[in-house]
PDB file of C-alpha atoms in Angstrom:
ATOM      1  CA  UNK A   1     237.067 -84.321-102.653  1.00 92.00           C
ATOM      2  CA  UNK A   2     236.043 -87.596-101.077  1.00 93.00           C
ATOM      3  CA  UNK A   3     237.324 -90.955 -99.930  1.00 94.00           C
ATOM      4  CA  UNK A   4     235.495 -94.201 -99.375  1.00 94.00           C
ATOM      5  CA  UNK A   5     235.933 -96.198 -96.191  1.00 90.00           C
ATOM      6  CA  UNK A   6     233.864 -99.343 -95.613  1.00 87.00           C
ATOM      7  CA  UNK A   7     230.358 -98.242 -96.606  1.00 88.00           C
ATOM      8  CA  UNK A   8     230.973 -94.522 -95.911  1.00 92.00           C
ATOM      9  CA  UNK A   9     231.871 -91.653 -98.179  1.00 94.00           C
ATOM     10  CA  UNK A  10     233.844 -88.992 -96.316  1.00 93.00           C
ATOM     11  CA  UNK A  11     233.624 -85.659 -98.092  1.00 93.00           C
ATOM     12  CA  UNK A  12     235.449 -82.329 -97.963  1.00 91.00           C
ATOM     13  CA  UNK A  13     234.240 -79.196 -99.737  1.00 90.00           C
ATOM     14  CA  UNK A  14     236.267 -76.078-100.499  1.00 87.00           C
ATOM     15  CA  UNK A  15     235.252 -72.636-101.786  1.00 85.00           C
ATOM     16  CA  UNK A  16     238.771 -71.758-102.880  1.00 84.00           C
ATOM     17  CA  UNK A  17     241.628 -73.430-104.718  1.00 86.00           C
ATOM     18  CA  UNK A  18     243.047 -75.488-101.900  1.00 84.00           C
ATOM     19  CA  UNK A  19     245.884 -77.938-101.623  1.00 87.00           C
ATOM     20  CA  UNK A  20     244.131 -81.144-102.660  1.00 91.00           C
ATOM     21  CA  UNK A  21     246.812 -83.441-101.259  1.00 93.00           C
ATOM     22  CA  UNK A  22     246.524 -81.759 -97.858  1.00 91.00           C
ATOM     23  CA  UNK A  23     242.773 -82.331 -97.898  1.00 91.00           C
ATOM     24  CA  UNK A  24     243.179 -85.997 -98.792  1.00 94.00           C
ATOM     25  CA  UNK A  25     245.850 -86.402 -96.104  1.00 93.00           C
ATOM     26  CA  UNK A  26     243.436 -84.881 -93.598  1.00 92.00           C
ATOM     27  CA  UNK A  27     240.595 -87.191 -94.649  1.00 94.00           C
ATOM     28  CA  UNK A  28     242.784 -90.286 -94.310  1.00 94.00           C
ATOM     29  CA  UNK A  29     244.086 -89.050 -90.939  1.00 93.00           C
ATOM     30  CA  UNK A  30     240.484 -88.493 -89.849  1.00 92.00           C
ATOM     31  CA  UNK A  31     239.692 -92.113 -90.680  1.00 93.00           C
ATOM     32  CA  UNK A  32     242.750 -93.220 -88.666  1.00 93.00           C
ATOM     33  CA  UNK A  33     241.672 -91.201 -85.633  1.00 92.00           C
ATOM     34  CA  UNK A  34     238.093 -92.435 -85.825  1.00 92.00           C
ATOM     35  CA  UNK A  35     239.362 -96.013 -86.120  1.00 92.00           C
ATOM     36  CA  UNK A  36     241.364 -95.524 -82.921  1.00 92.00           C
ATOM     37  CA  UNK A  37     238.268 -94.275 -81.079  1.00 91.00           C
ATOM     38  CA  UNK A  38     235.712 -96.688 -82.585  1.00 89.00           C
ATOM     39  CA  UNK A  39     237.245 -99.926 -83.832  1.00 85.00           C
ATOM     40  CA  UNK A  40     234.766-100.097 -86.733  1.00 87.00           C
ATOM     41  CA  UNK A  41     234.063 -96.819 -88.483  1.00 89.00           C
ATOM     42  CA  UNK A  42     230.557 -97.349 -89.785  1.00 89.00           C
ATOM     43  CA  UNK A  43     227.421 -95.303 -90.159  1.00 89.00           C
ATOM     44  CA  UNK A  44     225.998 -96.613 -86.902  1.00 90.00           C
ATOM     45  CA  UNK A  45     229.144 -95.954 -84.861  1.00 89.00           C
ATOM     46  CA  UNK A  46     229.224 -92.368 -86.152  1.00 90.00           C
ATOM     47  CA  UNK A  47     225.522 -91.918 -85.471  1.00 91.00           C
ATOM     48  CA  UNK A  48     225.811 -93.327 -81.941  1.00 91.00           C
ATOM     49  CA  UNK A  49     228.888 -91.217 -81.122  1.00 90.00           C
ATOM     50  CA  UNK A  50     228.064 -88.043 -83.023  1.00 92.00           C
ATOM     51  CA  UNK A  51     229.094 -85.752 -80.153  1.00 93.00           C
ATOM     52  CA  UNK A  52     232.526 -87.402 -79.926  1.00 92.00           C
ATOM     53  CA  UNK A  53     233.017 -87.166 -83.709  1.00 92.00           C
ATOM     54  CA  UNK A  54     232.013 -83.494 -83.633  1.00 91.00           C
ATOM     55  CA  UNK A  55     234.474 -82.779 -80.803  1.00 91.00           C
ATOM     56  CA  UNK A  56     237.261 -84.626 -82.626  1.00 90.00           C
ATOM     57  CA  UNK A  57     236.640 -82.598 -85.781  1.00 89.00           C
ATOM     58  CA  UNK A  58     236.627 -79.427 -83.701  1.00 89.00           C
ATOM     59  CA  UNK A  59     240.007 -80.349 -82.201  1.00 89.00           C
ATOM     60  CA  UNK A  60     241.514 -81.357 -85.555  1.00 89.00           C
ATOM     61  CA  UNK A  61     240.391 -78.202 -87.422  1.00 87.00           C
ATOM     62  CA  UNK A  62     241.008 -74.526 -86.574  1.00 81.00           C
ATOM     63  CA  UNK A  63     238.836 -72.166 -88.634  1.00 77.00           C
ATOM     64  CA  UNK A  64     238.903 -74.600 -91.538  1.00 72.00           C
ATOM     65  CA  UNK A  65     242.645 -75.350 -91.346  1.00 75.00           C
ATOM     66  CA  UNK A  66     243.882 -78.777 -90.216  1.00 78.00           C
TER      67      UNK A  66
END
């Protein structure tokens, strides 16, 4: 499952039959959170702030559950 934002493709992979709408809701919420932290969510802003993005993902996910 993926979404496109600016020039990025944000991807989620699942091994099991998962709730697709929940995954898409999470991906769009992830884009919202990243937009709040970095006004432009682009490849360079993610590359420059990789540690912050990793910590945000860690806080938003618990053992693979949003």
